[in-house]
Amino acid sequence: MSAIIMDGKALGLKIRESVKLQAAGLKEKGIVPCLAVVLVGEDPASLSYVKSKEKALTEAGMESRDIRLPESTSEEKLLSIIEELNKDNKVHGILVQSPVPKHIDEEKVIAAVTPTKDVDCFHPVSVGNMILERQGFLPCTPHGVLKLLREYKIQIAGAHVVIVGRSNIVGKPLANLLIRKEYNATVTLCHTGTKDLKSHTLQADILISAVGRPNLIKPDMVKEGAVVIDVGINRVTDTSTSKGYKVCGDVDPAVAEKCGFFTPVPGGVGPMTIAMLLQNVIEAALKRRVYE
Ligand code: NDP
């Protein structure tokens, strides 16, 4: 069996084209959608994430307010910068790239971003609104996964979705969105406390891995014909590349021989995350999703 590749890059580009048109429409009204992208320190992976976000913003005709701060930045200083951005009417969204250096309390940083500009949907108020199905932004990666499932007309209602990973940014919000009536999935959420992971993953009509472990999901853990979504982004050493590493997901590539649909890494969920972030900045500029 040869699986269908779910092309997140192509769908992401389509969404970005639509975002570009919306941004142009806003510009005609004198509003330039603007995201402030704050990076503290020089973690190479974080730097590459923020660069691709900034590039995508510029390409969509939006403003990227790039704020680079040294590793030594104090928590107080970072919180005061966020407070200024909260007050700045020209800034519609604020993104603080995670992780922040160890001496800074990430929870405080997340709570400092006003929910009306919280385009990542990390603030406890944003998360509460999302769970209670009130107005508010949808979290980018989970929203991107749902868009991909819809694009490929995957039957979600009544499906058994097994998610591996319960982080605040992927697993938990994704499970909460999938149990909404509009999706109607039955969800199992697995983590390090799960006994016999394989016995759960084998039951999945839709299997989503968001762990951060290369090759965690092997072919014998996947039901024949299942939909496999690989959220994982892992850097593994590869001396044959100029960078000395390559990027792979959580899913063993051999799974493609067995499943019905799968997302590649790179080119699957990653580009969808960026596209949904841009869409959230538009929503913020339009004040459409804002709960006040
Ligand atoms: P976290 O490290 O926050 O969470 C990982 C989760 O996986 C935890 O819930 C952990 O369980 C669980 N886990 C770890 N090992 C196992 C195991 N052996 N069996 C079952 N569960 C396990 O990661 P994130 O959610 O932030 O990210 C996950 C991956 O997704 C990473 O590779 C990250 O780079 C990628 N990512 C990709 C995005 C994209 O746009 N494609 C966006 C965001 C993340 P426990 O809670 O018990 O510790």
Tab-separated table of C-alpha atoms and ligand atoms in Angstrom:
chain	number	residue	atom	x	y	z
A	1	MET	CA	0.000	0.000	0.000
A	2	SER	CA	1.321	3.411	-0.852
A	3	ALA	CA	0.172	6.221	1.401
A	4	ILE	CA	-1.038	9.625	0.293
A	5	ILE	CA	1.295	12.420	1.361
A	6	MET	CA	-0.499	15.286	3.088
A	7	ASP	CA	1.284	18.266	1.617
A	8	GLY	CA	1.402	20.906	4.331
A	9	LYS	CA	3.740	23.041	2.309
A	10	ALA	CA	1.254	23.391	-0.556
A	11	LEU	CA	-1.741	23.991	1.729
A	12	GLY	CA	0.312	26.396	3.847
A	13	LEU	CA	1.181	28.404	0.725
A	14	LYS	CA	-2.493	28.514	-0.290
A	15	ILE	CA	-3.422	29.894	3.131
A	16	ARG	CA	-0.572	32.383	2.938
A	17	GLU	CA	-1.865	33.628	-0.417
A	18	SER	CA	-5.263	34.239	1.174
A	19	VAL	CA	-3.565	35.966	4.124
A	20	LYS	CA	-1.707	38.201	1.683
A	21	LEU	CA	-4.977	39.323	0.114
A	22	GLN	CA	-6.495	39.999	3.533
A	23	ALA	CA	-3.387	41.966	4.538
A	24	ALA	CA	-3.646	44.033	1.340
A	25	GLY	CA	-7.317	44.741	2.137
A	26	LEU	CA	-6.379	45.903	5.618
A	27	LYS	CA	-3.593	48.095	4.249
A	28	GLU	CA	-6.135	49.895	2.064
A	29	LYS	CA	-7.891	50.815	5.304
A	30	GLY	CA	-4.614	52.083	6.747
A	31	ILE	CA	-3.950	49.047	8.946
A	32	VAL	CA	-0.660	47.176	8.531
A	33	PRO	CA	-0.972	43.839	10.350
A	34	CYS	CA	2.055	43.605	12.619
A	35	LEU	CA	3.524	40.800	14.702
A	36	ALA	CA	6.240	41.501	17.247
A	37	VAL	CA	8.626	38.531	17.307
A	38	VAL	CA	10.730	38.473	20.449
A	39	LEU	CA	13.756	36.196	20.709
A	40	VAL	CA	15.898	36.063	23.820
A	41	GLY	CA	19.291	34.404	23.335
A	42	GLU	CA	20.811	32.667	20.358
A	43	ASP	CA	19.525	29.120	20.369
A	44	PRO	CA	20.090	28.035	16.724
A	45	ALA	CA	16.776	26.157	16.374
A	46	SER	CA	14.828	29.108	17.857
A	47	LEU	CA	16.683	31.522	15.592
A	48	SER	CA	15.773	29.487	12.532
A	49	TYR	CA	12.089	29.313	13.645
A	50	VAL	CA	11.832	33.076	14.148
A	51	LYS	CA	13.583	33.771	10.855
A	52	SER	CA	11.082	31.656	8.938
A	53	LYS	CA	8.184	33.357	10.739
A	54	GLU	CA	9.593	36.808	9.963
A	55	LYS	CA	10.160	35.887	6.313
A	56	ALA	CA	6.604	34.581	6.001
A	57	LEU	CA	5.214	37.792	7.531
A	58	THR	CA	7.143	39.995	5.124
A	59	GLU	CA	6.149	37.866	2.132
A	60	ALA	CA	2.498	38.240	3.146
A	61	GLY	CA	2.859	42.018	3.168
A	62	MET	CA	2.712	42.222	6.940
A	63	GLU	CA	5.074	43.909	9.356
A	64	SER	CA	7.446	41.850	11.410
A	65	ARG	CA	8.733	43.781	14.422
A	66	ASP	CA	11.889	41.791	15.165
A	67	ILE	CA	13.115	42.117	18.707
A	68	ARG	CA	16.383	40.309	19.480
A	69	LEU	CA	17.545	40.347	23.057
A	70	PRO	CA	20.764	38.994	24.556
A	71	GLU	CA	20.747	35.778	26.597
A	72	SER	CA	21.552	37.881	29.693
A	73	THR	CA	18.267	39.867	29.462
A	74	SER	CA	16.594	39.986	32.868
A	75	GLU	CA	13.053	38.762	33.435
A	76	GLU	CA	12.085	42.274	34.508
A	77	LYS	CA	13.416	43.767	31.286
A	78	LEU	CA	11.624	41.210	29.115
A	79	LEU	CA	8.339	41.758	30.970
A	80	SER	CA	8.648	45.526	30.527
A	81	ILE	CA	9.258	45.108	26.767
A	82	ILE	CA	6.152	42.925	26.519
A	83	GLU	CA	4.179	45.544	28.442
A	84	GLU	CA	5.269	48.221	25.928
A	85	LEU	CA	4.204	45.975	23.053
A	86	ASN	CA	0.847	45.347	24.756
A	87	LYS	CA	0.261	49.113	24.752
A	88	ASP	CA	1.528	49.729	21.210
A	89	ASN	CA	-1.503	50.149	18.927
A	90	LYS	CA	0.561	49.381	15.845
A	91	VAL	CA	1.385	45.894	17.148
A	92	HIS	CA	-1.458	43.399	16.685
A	93	GLY	CA	0.230	40.211	17.819
A	94	ILE	CA	3.096	39.324	20.160
A	95	LEU	CA	5.143	36.163	19.969
A	96	VAL	CA	7.885	35.345	22.435
A	97	GLN	CA	9.894	32.444	21.044
A	98	SER	CA	10.127	29.495	23.405
A	99	PRO	CA	12.223	28.422	25.231
A	100	VAL	CA	13.346	31.542	27.091
A	101	PRO	CA	16.648	31.331	29.040
A	102	LYS	CA	16.473	29.375	32.299
A	103	HIS	CA	16.699	32.444	34.553
A	104	ILE	CA	13.375	33.712	33.138
A	105	ASP	CA	10.059	32.260	34.308
A	106	GLU	CA	8.287	31.240	31.104
A	107	GLU	CA	4.891	31.145	32.829
A	108	LYS	CA	5.263	34.830	33.736
A	109	VAL	CA	6.196	35.668	30.156
A	110	ILE	CA	3.164	33.816	28.772
A	111	ALA	CA	0.878	35.555	31.257
A	112	ALA	CA	2.358	38.972	30.418
A	113	VAL	CA	1.152	38.967	26.804
A	114	THR	CA	-2.304	40.488	26.689
A	115	PRO	CA	-4.831	37.878	25.450
A	116	THR	CA	-5.979	40.230	22.676
A	117	LYS	CA	-2.486	39.967	21.127
A	118	ASP	CA	-1.810	36.370	22.131
A	119	VAL	CA	-1.696	34.936	18.599
A	120	ASP	CA	0.054	31.774	19.866
A	121	CYS	CA	-2.910	31.069	22.185
A	122	PHE	CA	-0.633	30.284	25.136
A	123	HIS	CA	-2.088	32.641	27.772
A	124	PRO	CA	-4.297	30.876	30.363
A	125	VAL	CA	-7.218	33.134	29.344
A	126	SER	CA	-6.736	32.191	25.665
A	127	VAL	CA	-6.530	28.494	26.567
A	128	GLY	CA	-9.678	28.791	28.718
A	129	ASN	CA	-11.537	30.528	25.893
A	130	MET	CA	-10.444	27.824	23.475
A	131	ILE	CA	-11.603	25.001	25.745
A	132	LEU	CA	-14.920	26.732	26.478
A	133	GLU	CA	-15.376	27.462	22.759
A	134	ARG	CA	-15.564	31.211	23.267
A	135	GLN	CA	-14.146	33.931	21.055
A	136	GLY	CA	-10.380	33.773	20.898
A	137	PHE	CA	-7.423	32.673	18.842
A	138	LEU	CA	-6.937	29.037	17.967
A	139	PRO	CA	-3.488	27.580	18.726
A	140	CYS	CA	-1.406	27.477	15.532
A	141	THR	CA	-0.085	23.909	15.383
A	142	PRO	CA	-3.344	22.178	16.432
A	143	HIS	CA	-5.299	24.449	14.082
A	144	GLY	CA	-2.878	23.601	11.266
A	145	VAL	CA	-3.360	19.868	11.889
A	146	LEU	CA	-7.153	20.269	11.713
A	147	LYS	CA	-6.904	22.245	8.474
A	148	LEU	CA	-4.776	19.489	6.928
A	149	LEU	CA	-7.259	16.800	7.990
A	150	ARG	CA	-10.107	18.827	6.468
A	151	GLU	CA	-8.178	19.514	3.256
A	152	TYR	CA	-7.666	15.784	2.687
A	153	LYS	CA	-11.316	15.095	3.595
A	154	ILE	CA	-10.354	12.770	6.421
A	155	GLN	CA	-13.380	11.483	8.321
A	156	ILE	CA	-12.900	12.975	11.785
A	157	ALA	CA	-16.409	12.582	13.212
A	158	GLY	CA	-16.606	9.260	15.020
A	159	ALA	CA	-12.924	8.532	14.381
A	160	HIS	CA	-10.680	7.339	17.162
A	161	VAL	CA	-7.813	9.829	17.336
A	162	VAL	CA	-4.800	8.801	19.371
A	163	ILE	CA	-2.433	11.643	20.235
A	164	VAL	CA	1.007	10.875	21.636
A	165	GLY	CA	2.257	13.838	23.681
A	166	ARG	CA	0.296	16.035	26.078
A	167	SER	CA	2.165	19.330	25.923
A	168	ASN	CA	0.363	22.621	26.476
A	169	ILE	CA	1.120	23.747	22.939
A	170	VAL	CA	0.222	20.643	20.926
A	171	GLY	CA	-1.293	17.553	22.567
A	172	LYS	CA	-3.656	19.166	25.098
A	173	PRO	CA	-5.150	21.848	22.830
A	174	LEU	CA	-5.433	19.425	19.912
A	175	ALA	CA	-7.360	16.937	22.060
A	176	ASN	CA	-9.660	19.740	23.211
A	177	LEU	CA	-10.367	20.926	19.677
A	178	LEU	CA	-11.001	17.414	18.356
A	179	ILE	CA	-13.666	16.710	20.974
A	180	ARG	CA	-15.656	19.784	19.927
A	181	LYS	CA	-19.008	18.840	18.392
A	182	GLU	CA	-17.873	20.278	15.070
A	183	TYR	CA	-15.158	17.558	14.897
A	184	ASN	CA	-16.755	14.860	17.083
A	185	ALA	CA	-13.693	12.659	17.405
A	186	THR	CA	-13.069	10.264	20.271
A	187	VAL	CA	-9.636	11.072	21.646
A	188	THR	CA	-7.021	9.082	23.535
A	189	LEU	CA	-4.109	11.129	24.855
A	190	CYS	CA	-0.860	9.209	25.523
A	191	HIS	CA	2.267	10.284	27.405
A	192	THR	CA	5.184	8.818	29.343
A	193	GLY	CA	2.804	7.381	31.918
A	194	THR	CA	0.927	5.395	29.269
A	195	LYS	CA	1.307	1.635	29.642
A	196	ASP	CA	1.863	-0.278	26.422
A	197	LEU	CA	1.792	2.656	23.991
A	198	LYS	CA	1.498	0.317	21.026
A	199	SER	CA	-1.803	-1.148	22.245
A	200	HIS	CA	-3.244	2.393	22.022
A	201	THR	CA	-1.637	3.573	18.800
A	202	LEU	CA	-2.787	0.399	17.021
A	203	GLN	CA	-6.387	1.426	17.653
A	204	ALA	CA	-5.997	4.821	16.001
A	205	ASP	CA	-7.920	5.739	12.880
A	206	ILE	CA	-5.927	8.967	13.096
A	207	LEU	CA	-2.587	8.831	14.903
A	208	ILE	CA	-0.890	12.095	15.838
A	209	SER	CA	2.607	12.105	17.281
A	210	ALA	CA	3.837	15.232	19.057
A	211	VAL	CA	6.697	13.938	21.156
A	212	GLY	CA	10.094	14.981	19.812
A	213	ARG	CA	11.651	11.487	19.517
A	214	PRO	CA	12.919	10.310	16.107
A	215	ASN	CA	11.471	6.960	15.007
A	216	LEU	CA	9.259	6.557	18.081
A	217	ILE	CA	6.331	5.419	15.937
A	218	LYS	CA	7.203	2.174	14.140
A	219	PRO	CA	5.165	0.363	11.477
A	220	ASP	CA	4.022	-2.321	13.943
A	221	MET	CA	2.383	0.441	16.059
A	222	VAL	CA	0.132	1.655	13.255
A	223	LYS	CA	-3.152	0.216	11.993
A	224	GLU	CA	-3.252	-0.595	8.264
A	225	GLY	CA	-4.649	2.402	6.356
A	226	ALA	CA	-4.529	4.816	9.322
A	227	VAL	CA	-3.941	8.559	8.938
A	228	VAL	CA	-0.599	9.461	10.527
A	229	ILE	CA	0.191	13.044	11.448
A	230	ASP	CA	3.781	13.701	12.491
A	231	VAL	CA	4.136	16.914	14.477
A	232	GLY	CA	7.655	16.098	15.681
A	233	ILE	CA	10.594	18.181	14.519
A	234	ASN	CA	13.903	16.598	15.479
A	235	ARG	CA	17.453	17.421	14.479
A	236	VAL	CA	19.558	14.311	14.023
A	237	THR	CA	23.242	14.180	13.173
A	238	ASP	CA	23.911	13.668	9.482
A	239	THR	CA	27.465	14.263	8.394
A	240	SER	CA	26.479	13.977	4.718
A	241	THR	CA	24.700	17.349	4.917
A	242	SER	CA	26.464	20.718	4.923
A	243	LYS	CA	24.828	21.611	8.264
A	244	GLY	CA	25.844	18.327	9.847
A	245	TYR	CA	22.266	17.438	10.743
A	246	LYS	CA	18.956	16.661	9.155
A	247	VAL	CA	15.418	17.277	10.337
A	248	CYS	CA	13.056	14.370	10.884
A	249	GLY	CA	9.799	13.709	12.669
A	250	ASP	CA	8.722	11.170	15.295
A	251	VAL	CA	7.492	8.641	12.784
A	252	ASP	CA	9.696	5.973	11.193
A	253	PRO	CA	9.554	6.578	7.420
A	254	ALA	CA	8.709	2.876	6.950
A	255	VAL	CA	5.239	3.675	8.366
A	256	ALA	CA	4.412	5.183	4.945
A	257	GLU	CA	4.251	1.613	3.580
A	258	LYS	CA	1.405	0.780	5.911
A	259	CYS	CA	-0.698	3.856	6.551
A	260	GLY	CA	-3.253	5.516	4.286
A	261	PHE	CA	-2.153	9.133	4.671
A	262	PHE	CA	0.850	10.731	6.313
A	263	THR	CA	2.500	14.112	6.779
A	264	PRO	CA	6.158	14.421	5.771
A	265	VAL	CA	8.794	16.129	7.912
A	266	PRO	CA	9.763	18.651	6.748
A	267	GLY	CA	6.817	19.873	4.669
A	268	GLY	CA	3.867	18.652	6.723
A	269	VAL	CA	2.672	20.269	9.946
A	270	GLY	CA	5.529	22.824	10.189
A	271	PRO	CA	4.408	25.045	7.280
A	272	MET	CA	0.808	24.802	8.513
A	273	THR	CA	1.839	26.204	11.901
A	274	ILE	CA	3.330	29.280	10.241
A	275	ALA	CA	0.306	29.746	7.974
A	276	MET	CA	-2.094	29.623	10.940
A	277	LEU	CA	0.091	32.073	12.850
A	278	LEU	CA	-0.183	34.559	9.968
A	279	GLN	CA	-3.944	34.001	9.877
A	280	ASN	CA	-4.118	34.773	13.612
A	281	VAL	CA	-2.241	38.052	13.086
A	282	ILE	CA	-4.865	39.021	10.500
A	283	GLU	CA	-7.610	38.049	12.972
A	284	ALA	CA	-5.894	40.186	15.602
A	285	ALA	CA	-5.667	43.167	13.233
A	286	LEU	CA	-9.339	42.715	12.392
A	287	LYS	CA	-10.118	42.201	16.092
A	288	ARG	CA	-12.315	39.352	14.934
A	289	ARG	CA	-11.322	36.682	17.378
A	290	VAL	CA	-10.739	38.957	20.290
A	291	TYR	CA	-12.541	38.263	23.541
A	292	GLU	CA	-12.649	41.426	25.666
B	1	NDP	P1	7.138	18.566	24.873
B	1	NDP	O1	8.519	18.086	25.164
B	1	NDP	O2	6.587	19.735	25.592
B	1	NDP	O3	6.127	17.355	25.086
B	1	NDP	C1	6.433	16.062	24.646
B	1	NDP	C2	5.323	15.132	25.056
B	1	NDP	O4	5.663	13.823	24.619
B	1	NDP	C3	5.117	15.037	26.567
B	1	NDP	O5	3.738	15.053	26.860
B	1	NDP	C4	5.746	13.697	26.945
B	1	NDP	O6	5.089	13.049	27.995
B	1	NDP	C5	5.516	12.900	25.678
B	1	NDP	N1	6.478	11.833	25.536
B	1	NDP	C6	7.838	11.914	25.585
B	1	NDP	N2	8.383	10.692	25.374
B	1	NDP	C7	7.369	9.825	25.206
B	1	NDP	C8	7.280	8.438	24.975
B	1	NDP	N3	8.379	7.671	24.858
B	1	NDP	N4	6.057	7.869	24.889
B	1	NDP	C9	4.934	8.625	24.999
B	1	NDP	N5	4.950	9.947	25.218
B	1	NDP	C10	6.154	10.545	25.317
B	1	NDP	O7	7.103	18.776	23.311
B	1	NDP	P2	6.215	19.725	22.350
B	1	NDP	O8	4.788	19.336	22.384
B	1	NDP	O9	6.605	21.123	22.554
B	1	NDP	O10	6.827	19.267	20.958
B	1	NDP	C11	6.752	17.928	20.534
B	1	NDP	C12	7.458	17.802	19.190
B	1	NDP	O11	6.727	18.568	18.238
B	1	NDP	C13	8.881	18.363	19.160
B	1	NDP	O12	9.638	17.616	18.244
B	1	NDP	C14	8.702	19.775	18.635
B	1	NDP	O13	9.855	20.264	17.986
B	1	NDP	C15	7.571	19.547	17.657
B	1	NDP	N6	6.763	20.722	17.378
B	1	NDP	C16	6.453	20.919	16.072
B	1	NDP	C17	5.650	21.968	15.709
B	1	NDP	C18	5.327	22.118	14.279
B	1	NDP	O14	4.947	23.197	13.861
B	1	NDP	N7	5.410	21.054	13.484
B	1	NDP	C19	5.156	22.943	16.689
B	1	NDP	C20	5.460	22.578	18.063
B	1	NDP	C21	6.253	21.507	18.372
B	1	NDP	P3	5.059	13.602	29.521
B	1	NDP	O15	4.045	14.718	29.507
B	1	NDP	O16	4.640	12.431	30.313
B	1	NDP	O17	6.458	14.086	29.795
